[in-house]
Short mmCIF file of C-alpha atoms and ligand atoms in Angstrom, two decimals:
data_model
loop_
_atom_site.label_atom_id
_atom_site.label_comp_id
_atom_site.label_asym_id
_atom_site.label_seq_id
_atom_site.Cartn_x
_atom_site.Cartn_y
_atom_site.Cartn_z
CA UNK A 1 145.58 215.70 34.71
CA UNK A 2 145.77 212.87 32.12
CA UNK A 3 147.18 209.44 32.85
CA UNK A 4 148.88 207.46 30.14
CA UNK A 5 146.47 204.72 28.90
CA UNK A 6 147.50 201.10 29.09
CA UNK A 7 149.04 199.89 25.85
CA UNK A 8 146.46 197.14 25.48
CA UNK A 9 143.41 196.05 27.45
CA UNK A 10 141.70 192.73 27.04
CA UNK A 11 138.22 193.81 27.89
CA UNK A 12 135.31 191.95 29.48
CA UNK A 13 136.51 188.33 29.44
CA UNK A 14 136.58 185.60 32.07
CA UNK A 15 140.06 185.07 33.44
CA UNK A 16 141.19 181.70 34.80
CA UNK A 17 144.13 180.79 36.90
CA UNK A 18 145.03 177.41 38.40
CA UNK A 19 142.90 178.29 41.44
CA UNK A 20 140.15 180.66 40.34
CA UNK A 21 137.83 181.76 37.54
CA UNK A 22 136.55 185.34 37.60
CA UNK A 23 135.39 188.15 35.30
CA UNK A 24 138.20 190.67 34.74
CA UNK A 25 139.90 192.97 32.27
CA UNK A 26 143.60 192.42 31.75
CA UNK A 27 145.92 195.42 31.08
CA UNK A 28 149.29 195.16 29.35
CA UNK A 29 152.10 197.65 29.18
CA UNK A 30 154.92 196.72 26.85
CA UNK A 31 155.49 192.98 27.37
CA UNK A 32 154.04 192.73 30.85
CA UNK A 33 150.63 192.28 32.51
CA UNK A 34 150.22 195.35 34.73
CA UNK A 35 146.63 195.15 35.96
CA UNK A 36 143.92 192.56 36.33
CA UNK A 37 140.54 193.84 37.52
CA UNK A 38 137.00 194.98 36.78
CA UNK A 39 136.32 198.11 34.70
CA UNK A 40 139.99 199.01 34.08
CA UNK A 41 140.69 202.41 32.40
CA UNK A 42 140.90 202.38 28.59
CA UNK A 43 143.86 201.09 26.68
CA UNK A 44 145.45 202.65 23.60
CA UNK A 45 144.29 199.39 21.95
CA UNK A 46 141.60 197.09 23.20
CA UNK A 47 140.60 193.53 22.39
CA UNK A 48 137.01 192.59 23.02
CA UNK A 49 137.10 189.44 25.15
CA UNK A 50 133.37 189.33 26.06
CA UNK A 51 132.05 185.78 25.99
CA UNK A 52 135.64 184.44 25.92
CA UNK A 53 138.01 182.84 28.33
CA UNK A 54 141.28 184.67 28.94
CA UNK A 55 143.84 182.04 29.85
CA UNK A 56 147.63 181.91 30.29
CA UNK A 57 149.38 180.83 27.11
CA UNK A 58 150.23 177.17 27.27
CA UNK A 59 153.63 175.93 28.31
CA UNK A 60 154.59 172.79 26.40
CA UNK A 61 157.52 171.37 28.35
CA UNK A 62 158.41 168.42 26.05
CA UNK A 63 158.68 168.88 22.27
CA UNK A 64 161.30 167.58 19.86
CA UNK A 65 162.14 170.30 17.37
CA UNK A 66 164.76 170.16 14.62
CA UNK A 67 166.27 167.38 16.66
CA UNK A 68 168.46 164.53 15.49
CA UNK A 69 166.98 161.39 16.92
CA UNK A 70 168.70 158.43 18.49
CA UNK A 71 168.69 156.77 15.05
CA UNK A 72 170.25 159.87 13.48
CA UNK A 73 167.09 161.11 11.77
CA UNK A 74 165.95 164.77 11.72
CA UNK A 75 162.26 165.21 12.42
CA UNK A 76 159.95 167.15 10.13
CA UNK A 77 159.53 170.50 11.80
CA UNK A 78 161.78 173.55 11.99
CA UNK A 79 161.74 175.92 14.90
CA UNK A 80 159.60 178.17 12.76
CA UNK A 81 156.98 175.63 11.76
CA UNK A 82 156.90 174.01 15.18
CA UNK A 83 156.47 177.27 17.16
CA UNK A 84 153.97 178.67 14.61
CA UNK A 85 151.99 175.45 15.11
CA UNK A 86 152.28 175.76 18.91
CA UNK A 87 151.04 179.35 18.79
CA UNK A 88 148.00 178.44 16.70
CA UNK A 89 147.17 175.88 19.40
CA UNK A 90 147.37 178.44 22.23
CA UNK A 91 150.90 177.58 23.43
CA UNK A 92 153.31 180.42 24.00
CA UNK A 93 156.34 178.73 25.60
CA UNK A 94 158.01 175.55 24.46
CA UNK A 95 160.82 173.53 26.01
CA UNK A 96 162.57 171.55 23.33
CA UNK A 97 165.85 169.64 23.45
CA UNK A 98 169.53 170.19 22.88
CA UNK A 99 170.46 166.59 22.03
CA UNK A 100 173.97 165.41 22.69
CA UNK A 101 175.13 162.28 20.93
CA UNK A 102 178.18 160.23 21.83
CA UNK A 103 181.39 162.09 21.13
CA UNK A 104 179.76 165.52 20.98
CA UNK A 105 180.61 168.37 23.39
CA UNK A 106 177.52 169.39 25.32
CA UNK A 107 178.32 173.13 25.11
CA UNK A 108 178.66 172.97 21.35
CA UNK A 109 175.43 171.02 21.06
CA UNK A 110 173.58 173.65 23.07
CA UNK A 111 175.11 176.44 20.91
CA UNK A 112 173.88 174.72 17.75
CA UNK A 113 170.26 174.44 19.02
CA UNK A 114 170.43 178.05 20.19
CA UNK A 115 171.31 179.10 16.63
CA UNK A 116 168.40 177.14 15.11
CA UNK A 117 165.83 178.51 17.60
CA UNK A 118 167.15 182.09 17.36
CA UNK A 119 166.56 182.01 13.70
CA UNK A 120 163.10 180.44 13.61
CA UNK A 121 161.13 180.58 16.88
CA UNK A 122 158.04 182.82 17.02
CA UNK A 123 157.38 182.12 20.72
CA UNK A 124 159.67 181.93 23.72
CA UNK A 125 161.66 178.74 24.36
CA UNK A 126 164.11 176.93 26.50
CA UNK A 127 166.03 173.67 26.22
CA UNK A 128 166.38 170.44 28.16
CA UNK A 129 169.93 169.21 27.69
CA UNK A 130 169.97 165.55 26.60
CA UNK A 131 173.07 163.83 28.02
CA UNK A 132 173.99 160.76 26.02
CA UNK A 133 177.72 160.87 26.74
CA UNK A 134 178.27 161.64 30.45
CA UNK A 135 182.04 161.97 30.32
CA UNK A 136 184.03 163.79 32.92
CA UNK A 137 184.17 166.90 30.76
CA UNK A 138 180.43 166.79 30.11
CA UNK A 139 179.53 166.49 33.79
CA UNK A 140 182.33 168.45 35.48
CA UNK A 141 183.04 171.16 33.00
CA UNK A 142 180.23 171.75 30.51
CA UNK A 143 177.20 170.96 32.66
CA UNK A 144 178.03 173.41 35.50
CA UNK A 145 178.62 176.21 33.04
CA UNK A 146 175.45 175.45 31.11
CA UNK A 147 173.30 175.30 34.22
CA UNK A 148 174.70 178.70 35.26
CA UNK A 149 173.80 179.96 31.77
CA UNK A 150 170.14 179.18 32.36
CA UNK A 151 169.66 175.54 31.36
CA UNK A 152 168.08 174.17 34.47
CA UNK A 153 167.12 170.70 33.19
CA UNK A 154 168.76 167.63 31.74
CA UNK A 155 167.19 164.63 30.15
CA UNK A 156 168.43 161.03 30.08
CA UNK A 157 167.21 157.92 28.27
CA UNK A 158 167.10 154.43 29.67
CA UNK A 159 166.37 152.95 26.22
CA UNK A 160 167.33 153.61 22.53
CA UNK A 161 170.53 151.97 21.42
CA UNK A 162 172.69 155.01 20.77
CA UNK A 163 171.69 157.28 23.57
CA UNK A 164 170.69 155.03 26.55
CA UNK A 165 172.61 155.33 29.78
CA UNK A 166 173.45 152.37 32.03
CA UNK A 167 172.78 152.53 35.76
CA UNK A 168 176.33 153.72 36.57
CA UNK A 169 175.93 156.55 34.08
CA UNK A 170 172.48 157.39 35.42
CA UNK A 171 173.96 157.66 38.88
CA UNK A 172 176.75 159.96 37.56
CA UNK A 173 174.19 162.25 35.90
CA UNK A 174 171.93 162.31 38.99
CA UNK A 175 174.91 163.17 41.16
CA UNK A 176 176.10 165.93 38.84
CA UNK A 177 172.56 167.38 38.64
CA UNK A 178 172.37 167.46 42.47
CA UNK A 179 175.74 169.23 42.67
CA UNK A 180 174.56 171.86 40.20
CA UNK A 181 170.85 172.13 41.12
CA UNK A 182 169.25 170.88 37.92
CA UNK A 183 166.14 168.81 37.47
CA UNK A 184 166.65 165.44 35.70
CA UNK A 185 163.94 164.30 33.17
CA UNK A 186 163.87 160.68 32.28
CA UNK A 187 162.59 158.49 29.38
CA UNK A 188 162.10 155.38 31.50
CA UNK A 189 161.53 152.03 29.80
CA UNK A 190 163.40 148.78 30.17
CA UNK A 191 165.69 148.51 27.24
CA UNK A 192 166.35 144.79 27.38
CA UNK A 193 162.64 143.93 27.50
CA UNK A 194 161.96 146.10 24.47
CA UNK A 195 164.95 144.71 22.46
CA UNK A 196 164.33 141.12 23.39
CA UNK A 197 160.58 141.16 22.64
CA UNK A 198 161.02 143.20 19.44
CA UNK A 199 163.70 140.83 18.13
CA UNK A 200 161.54 137.74 18.75
CA UNK A 201 158.45 139.36 17.18
CA UNK A 202 160.22 140.39 14.02
CA UNK A 203 162.11 137.08 13.90
CA UNK A 204 158.79 135.30 13.88
CA UNK A 205 157.37 137.48 11.12
CA UNK A 206 155.27 139.83 13.23
CA UNK A 207 156.34 143.03 11.50
CA UNK A 208 153.22 145.18 11.33
CA UNK A 209 153.00 148.49 13.23
CA UNK A 210 150.53 146.94 15.79
CA UNK A 211 153.35 144.78 17.18
CA UNK A 212 155.17 147.92 18.32
CA UNK A 213 152.80 148.01 21.27
CA UNK A 214 153.60 144.41 22.17
CA UNK A 215 157.34 145.13 21.93
CA UNK A 216 157.18 147.67 24.73
CA UNK A 217 155.88 145.43 27.58
CA UNK A 218 153.86 147.35 30.11
CA UNK A 219 156.03 145.80 32.84
CA UNK A 220 159.04 147.44 31.23
CA UNK A 221 157.65 150.85 32.05
CA UNK A 222 157.05 149.94 35.67
CA UNK A 223 160.48 148.32 36.00
CA UNK A 224 162.28 151.34 34.65
CA UNK A 225 160.23 153.66 36.85
CA UNK A 226 161.18 151.57 39.91
CA UNK A 227 164.84 151.62 38.98
CA UNK A 228 165.17 155.35 38.22
CA UNK A 229 163.15 156.15 41.37
CA UNK A 230 165.54 153.96 43.44
CA UNK A 231 168.61 155.54 41.89
CA UNK A 232 167.31 159.08 42.32
CA UNK A 233 166.29 158.34 45.99
CA UNK A 234 169.80 157.01 46.73
CA UNK A 235 171.42 160.21 45.39
CA UNK A 236 168.49 162.41 46.68
CA UNK A 237 168.01 164.04 43.26
CA UNK A 238 164.54 165.13 42.18
CA UNK A 239 163.34 163.69 38.89
CA UNK A 240 160.63 164.19 36.33
CA UNK A 241 159.38 160.96 34.63
CA UNK A 242 158.27 161.76 31.13
CA UNK A 243 155.28 160.41 29.23
CA UNK A 244 153.69 158.01 31.70
CA UNK A 245 151.52 155.66 29.57
CA UNK A 246 150.36 152.81 31.81
CA UNK A 247 148.30 152.18 34.95
CA UNK A 248 151.31 150.34 36.52
CA UNK A 249 153.57 153.32 35.78
CA UNK A 250 151.15 155.78 37.40
CA UNK A 251 150.93 153.41 40.45
CA UNK A 252 154.75 153.44 40.86
CA UNK A 253 154.76 157.24 40.84
CA UNK A 254 151.97 157.39 43.37
CA UNK A 255 153.88 155.05 45.68
CA UNK A 256 157.13 157.05 45.37
CA UNK A 257 155.36 160.35 46.08
CA UNK A 258 153.61 158.75 49.03
CA UNK A 259 157.05 157.86 50.38
CA UNK A 260 157.96 161.52 50.23
CA UNK A 261 160.31 161.28 47.26
CA UNK A 262 160.57 164.19 44.82
CA UNK A 263 159.23 162.42 41.76
CA UNK A 264 157.28 164.52 39.26
CA UNK A 265 155.62 163.07 36.18
CA UNK A 266 153.86 163.99 32.96
CA UNK A 267 151.59 162.32 30.53
CA UNK A 268 150.64 163.32 26.97
CA UNK A 269 147.37 163.66 24.96
CA UNK A 270 148.22 160.56 22.94
CA UNK A 271 148.02 158.42 26.12
CA UNK A 272 144.73 160.08 27.15
CA UNK A 273 142.94 160.13 23.80
CA UNK A 274 144.38 157.27 21.69
CA UNK A 275 144.76 153.55 22.21
CA UNK A 276 146.41 150.55 20.67
CA UNK A 277 143.42 150.33 18.28
CA UNK A 278 144.85 153.37 16.46
CA UNK A 279 148.00 151.37 15.73
CA UNK A 280 146.02 148.43 14.42
CA UNK A 281 145.29 149.50 10.87
CA UNK A 282 145.77 147.87 7.53
CA UNK A 283 149.20 147.86 5.97
CA UNK A 284 151.64 150.47 7.21
CA UNK A 285 149.04 153.07 8.15
CA UNK A 286 149.51 152.35 11.82
CA UNK A 287 153.07 153.74 11.55
CA UNK A 288 151.64 157.19 12.01
CA UNK A 289 150.63 156.17 15.55
CA UNK A 290 154.00 154.62 16.49
CA UNK A 291 155.44 156.40 19.45
CA UNK A 292 157.27 155.33 22.58
CA UNK A 293 156.04 154.45 25.10
CA UNK A 294 153.30 153.02 22.90
CA UNK A 295 149.55 153.69 22.91
CA UNK A 296 147.86 151.33 25.40
CA UNK A 297 144.35 150.46 26.62
CA UNK A 298 141.24 152.39 27.71
CA UNK A 299 141.87 151.19 31.30
CA UNK A 300 145.30 152.93 31.14
CA UNK A 301 143.60 156.16 30.05
CA UNK A 302 141.30 155.93 33.06
CA UNK A 303 144.27 155.34 35.35
CA UNK A 304 146.04 158.40 33.91
CA UNK A 305 143.02 160.65 34.35
CA UNK A 306 142.82 159.48 37.94
CA UNK A 307 146.54 160.21 38.46
CA UNK A 308 145.95 163.72 37.08
CA UNK A 309 143.06 164.24 39.42
CA UNK A 310 145.13 163.13 42.41
CA UNK A 311 148.13 165.28 41.44
CA UNK A 312 150.47 162.34 40.84
CA UNK A 313 150.96 163.63 37.28
CA UNK A 314 151.47 167.38 37.18
CA UNK A 315 151.93 168.21 33.51
CA UNK A 316 150.58 167.21 30.10
CA UNK A 317 153.10 167.86 27.33
CA UNK A 318 152.82 167.05 23.64
CA UNK A 319 156.06 165.01 23.17
CA UNK A 320 155.76 166.51 19.67
CA UNK A 321 158.02 164.38 17.39
CA UNK A 322 156.78 164.70 13.83
CA UNK A 323 157.80 162.37 11.04
CA UNK A 324 156.19 162.50 7.68
CA UNK A 325 154.55 159.34 6.38
CA UNK A 326 157.04 159.09 3.54
CA UNK A 327 160.67 158.30 2.77
CA UNK A 328 161.88 161.39 4.76
CA UNK A 329 160.26 160.12 7.94
CA UNK A 330 158.31 157.03 8.89
CA UNK A 331 159.45 155.14 5.82
CA UNK A 332 163.09 156.38 5.85
CA UNK A 333 164.58 152.96 6.44
CA UNK A 334 162.49 151.04 3.89
CA UNK A 335 159.30 151.25 1.87
CA UNK A 336 158.18 148.17 3.75
CA UNK A 337 159.71 148.42 7.23
CA UNK A 338 159.08 146.19 10.20
CA UNK A 339 157.85 148.15 13.23
CA UNK A 340 161.36 148.36 14.66
CA UNK A 341 162.54 150.34 11.65
CA UNK A 342 159.85 153.01 11.91
CA UNK A 343 160.84 156.28 13.67
CA UNK A 344 158.96 156.87 16.89
CA UNK A 345 156.82 159.89 17.39
CA UNK A 346 153.82 161.93 16.28
CA UNK A 347 152.88 165.59 15.96
CA UNK A 348 151.02 167.21 18.83
CA UNK A 349 152.10 170.76 19.64
CA UNK A 350 148.99 172.35 18.07
CA UNK A 351 146.27 169.81 19.05
CA UNK A 352 147.45 169.43 22.67
CA UNK A 353 145.46 172.21 24.25
CA UNK A 354 142.26 172.01 22.11
CA UNK A 355 142.00 168.27 22.86
CA UNK A 356 142.51 168.89 26.58
CA UNK A 357 140.19 171.88 26.65
CA UNK A 358 137.47 169.81 25.00
CA UNK A 359 137.83 166.94 27.50
CA UNK A 360 138.50 168.94 30.64
CA UNK A 361 136.42 172.11 30.12
CA UNK A 362 133.76 171.48 27.50
CA UNK A 363 133.07 167.95 28.70
CA UNK A 364 133.85 168.83 32.29
CA UNK A 365 136.55 166.31 33.15
CA UNK A 366 138.59 167.90 36.00
CA UNK A 367 137.54 171.47 35.00
CA UNK A 368 138.98 174.78 33.90
CA UNK A 369 141.37 175.53 36.76
CA UNK A 370 142.93 172.08 36.44
CA UNK A 371 143.25 172.63 32.68
CA UNK A 372 145.16 175.87 33.38
CA UNK A 373 147.28 174.13 35.96
CA UNK A 374 148.28 171.16 33.80
CA UNK A 375 148.66 173.12 30.56
CA UNK A 376 150.56 176.11 31.83
CA UNK A 377 151.03 176.90 35.53
CA UNK A 378 152.53 173.61 36.82
CA UNK A 379 155.01 173.12 33.96
CA UNK A 380 156.11 176.72 34.40
CA UNK A 381 156.64 176.13 38.10
CA UNK A 382 158.37 172.79 37.81
CA UNK A 383 160.77 174.02 35.11
CA UNK A 384 161.72 177.34 36.70
CA UNK A 385 159.65 179.62 34.39
CA UNK A 386 157.09 180.85 36.90
CA UNK A 387 155.90 183.57 37.59
CA UNK A 388 157.22 185.00 34.34
CA UNK A 389 155.24 182.32 32.42
CA UNK A 390 152.23 180.13 33.13
CA UNK A 391 149.87 182.48 34.95
CA UNK A 392 147.86 185.64 34.42
CA UNK A 393 149.20 187.75 37.24
CA UNK A 394 150.60 191.22 37.59
CA UNK A 395 154.25 191.30 36.60
CA UNK A 396 154.15 188.23 34.38
CA UNK A 397 154.94 188.24 30.63
CA UNK A 398 151.70 188.97 28.77
CA UNK A 399 151.50 185.48 27.25
CA UNK A 400 147.84 184.98 26.88
CA UNK A 401 145.43 182.78 24.89
CA UNK A 402 141.89 184.03 24.44
CA UNK A 403 139.57 181.00 23.96
CA UNK A 404 136.21 180.91 22.39
CA UNK A 405 134.65 178.15 24.56
CA UNK A 406 131.85 177.50 22.06
CA UNK A 407 133.78 177.25 18.81
CA UNK A 408 133.57 173.74 17.33
CA UNK A 409 136.51 172.69 15.19
CA UNK A 410 137.19 169.40 13.39
CA UNK A 411 140.90 168.61 13.68
CA UNK A 412 142.59 167.75 10.37
CA UNK A 413 146.09 167.81 8.92
CA UNK A 414 145.04 170.65 6.63
CA UNK A 415 144.22 172.83 9.66
CA UNK A 416 147.52 172.16 11.46
CA UNK A 417 150.63 174.24 10.89
CA UNK A 418 153.29 171.65 11.54
CA UNK A 419 155.07 169.80 8.72
CA UNK A 420 154.11 166.23 9.63
CA UNK A 421 151.50 166.08 6.87
CA UNK A 422 149.02 164.09 8.94
CA UNK A 423 147.20 164.43 12.25
CA UNK A 424 146.78 161.48 14.61
CA UNK A 425 143.52 163.10 15.61
CA UNK A 426 142.14 163.54 11.99
CA UNK A 427 138.31 163.97 12.05
CA UNK A 428 137.89 164.50 15.78
CA UNK A 429 135.64 167.45 16.65
CA UNK A 430 136.43 169.53 19.68
CA UNK A 431 134.58 172.39 21.35
CA UNK A 432 136.70 175.35 22.38
CA UNK A 433 139.48 176.99 20.39
CA UNK A 434 142.15 179.62 21.01
CA UNK A 435 141.20 182.55 18.75
CA UNK A 436 143.71 185.19 19.77
CA UNK A 437 147.15 184.41 21.19
CA UNK A 438 149.59 186.96 22.63
CA UNK A 439 153.30 186.44 23.33
CA UNK A 440 154.83 189.14 25.53
CA UNK A 441 152.03 191.56 24.66
CA UNK A 442 152.16 191.19 20.91
CA UNK A 443 149.41 189.48 19.07
CA UNK A 444 150.97 186.44 17.36
CA UNK A 445 147.77 184.72 16.19
CA UNK A 446 144.36 186.26 15.60
CA UNK A 447 141.34 184.62 13.93
CA UNK A 448 143.44 182.12 11.97
CA UNK A 449 146.25 184.46 10.87
CA UNK A 450 149.82 184.69 12.03
CA UNK A 451 151.37 188.05 13.02
CA UNK A 452 154.80 186.98 14.26
CA UNK A 453 158.13 186.93 12.46
CA UNK A 454 160.54 184.02 12.64
CA UNK A 455 163.19 184.77 15.26
CA UNK A 456 160.90 186.96 17.36
CA UNK A 457 160.76 184.27 20.15
CA UNK A 458 163.30 184.60 22.93
CA UNK A 459 165.44 182.19 24.88
CA UNK A 460 164.26 181.82 28.49
CA UNK A 461 167.23 181.38 30.82
CA UNK A 462 165.97 179.51 33.84
CA UNK A 463 167.17 178.72 37.33
CA UNK A 464 165.80 175.45 38.72
CA UNK A 465 162.83 176.09 40.95
CA UNK A 466 161.67 174.44 44.14
CA UNK A 467 161.02 171.21 42.24
CA UNK A 468 164.77 170.61 41.85
CA UNK A 469 165.67 171.16 45.51
CA UNK A 470 166.73 167.86 47.09
CA UNK A 471 164.86 166.57 50.13
CA UNK A 472 168.02 166.36 52.26
CA UNK A 473 167.53 162.60 52.74
CA UNK A 474 170.13 160.69 50.73
CA UNK A 475 170.74 157.01 51.00
CA UNK A 476 172.37 156.32 54.36
CA UNK A 477 175.45 154.94 52.58
CA UNK A 478 176.19 158.44 51.36
CA UNK A 479 176.10 159.99 54.85
CA UNK A 480 179.58 159.97 56.55
CA UNK A 481 178.00 159.64 60.03
CA UNK A 482 176.31 156.45 58.87
CA UNK A 483 179.06 154.94 56.67
CA UNK A 484 182.10 154.85 58.97
CA UNK A 485 183.04 158.35 57.90
CA UNK A 486 183.40 157.89 54.19
CA UNK A 487 182.76 160.89 51.81
CA UNK A 488 181.46 159.38 48.59
N1 DUC B 501 159.42 158.67 21.76
C1 DUC B 501 160.48 159.31 22.26
O1 DUC B 501 161.17 158.70 23.10
N2 DUC B 501 160.84 160.46 21.78
C2 DUC B 501 160.17 161.08 20.71
C3 DUC B 501 158.88 160.53 20.44
C4 DUC B 501 158.61 159.21 20.85
O2 DUC B 501 157.70 158.57 20.46
ZN1 ZN B 502 160.90 159.95 25.53
ZN1 ZN B 503 160.06 162.84 23.86
#
């Protein structure tokens, strides 16, 4: 009697999950992992993984792709270039944004981003819905339908002139998210502190990119974290605080979690591996390192690593937001802009995992299981993608990155596949590189070549997971038995 062979077996590697590292073969049938174990029977095809690490493909839960920014500027990548770049860096799932601007219907915005991604993406994707115009129709009509259609997360901004929400609007969004079971992600910085400081700096002639860091006071991050945490606790709506950059910010999150609040948080490689020194370069060169929140100090980096160790931060996303260093991007407003006129953001989809692997695995900071957890498993869980994504386990999509832990690579713009034209990490040598990357069982990258067609990535409809479930403890003013019977 003959049994049908597996379609594909990854043979002889070391598999890692968020909780264990063990030698095993991985068998794939169609798009799915169907066996993990020692000495599995042959596959119709085999990939030799001896001496390699077999890891879940990365989940990058925060990347701006083909997105119109607050200032109305389109960033450099297309869904094709961004997802190709992600795949070369070992990432197989990306959550980008469907960005509403004032006056736009949220459902039409989501349709437009669907069309772009459907055409270009080579890996699987989902969207966070940016709500910049929380009108009655956005929150009562479009949002409920879109959450039901598989968009389990919304994002709001507390700064940026054209898209920031005031506290009343934030409460409206938090309330609507609770009613519909969606997670709310937040860009939390104090808008007035940024605007006030920036205006005074530029007014006094401090125009260079380095002053961007000064114009985002560290206390403004902590203030905004405090405020959004208080608003979310009042409504009892779980939140995810994006791109934590400062020691004070990490401390606020720790305190909130210690109080039992459902506050999740991410940081990004730029806050772990770069500092304000990178901004401080001659002329306009520092513009390449302008992002918000800004790059800070080595002591902040240490605080963020500690917060990762303690579990206060659960994910590390790229916040990929590429702008070319020319008149289409960083210099779009002027050939000699002050720092306020320079678009915020840097590329990072491709370098995210190699940088983290080098620090966490090769140099031993927090270790391989924690790398897998932060890079793939936790974001998949928090954003409603697990167990389909983020773990090597029977029944999951066969999204796998095979890493050569010994390969040394020097990062350069020439090596990257995004369209930014520069790398913030130029010249940095890392140890460990993803050599073969599979998305739903198909090899998309192997030894530096791409094997995936634009449009072959799929939309991932998601229901919010456990992260988005309220605690059941709203502010007492919202409980009829504690507020003289009022239903608010
Ligand atoms: N800041 C943001 O808020 N978004 C994109 C990139 C950045 O630097
Ligand atoms: Zn942001
Ligand atoms: Zn962002």
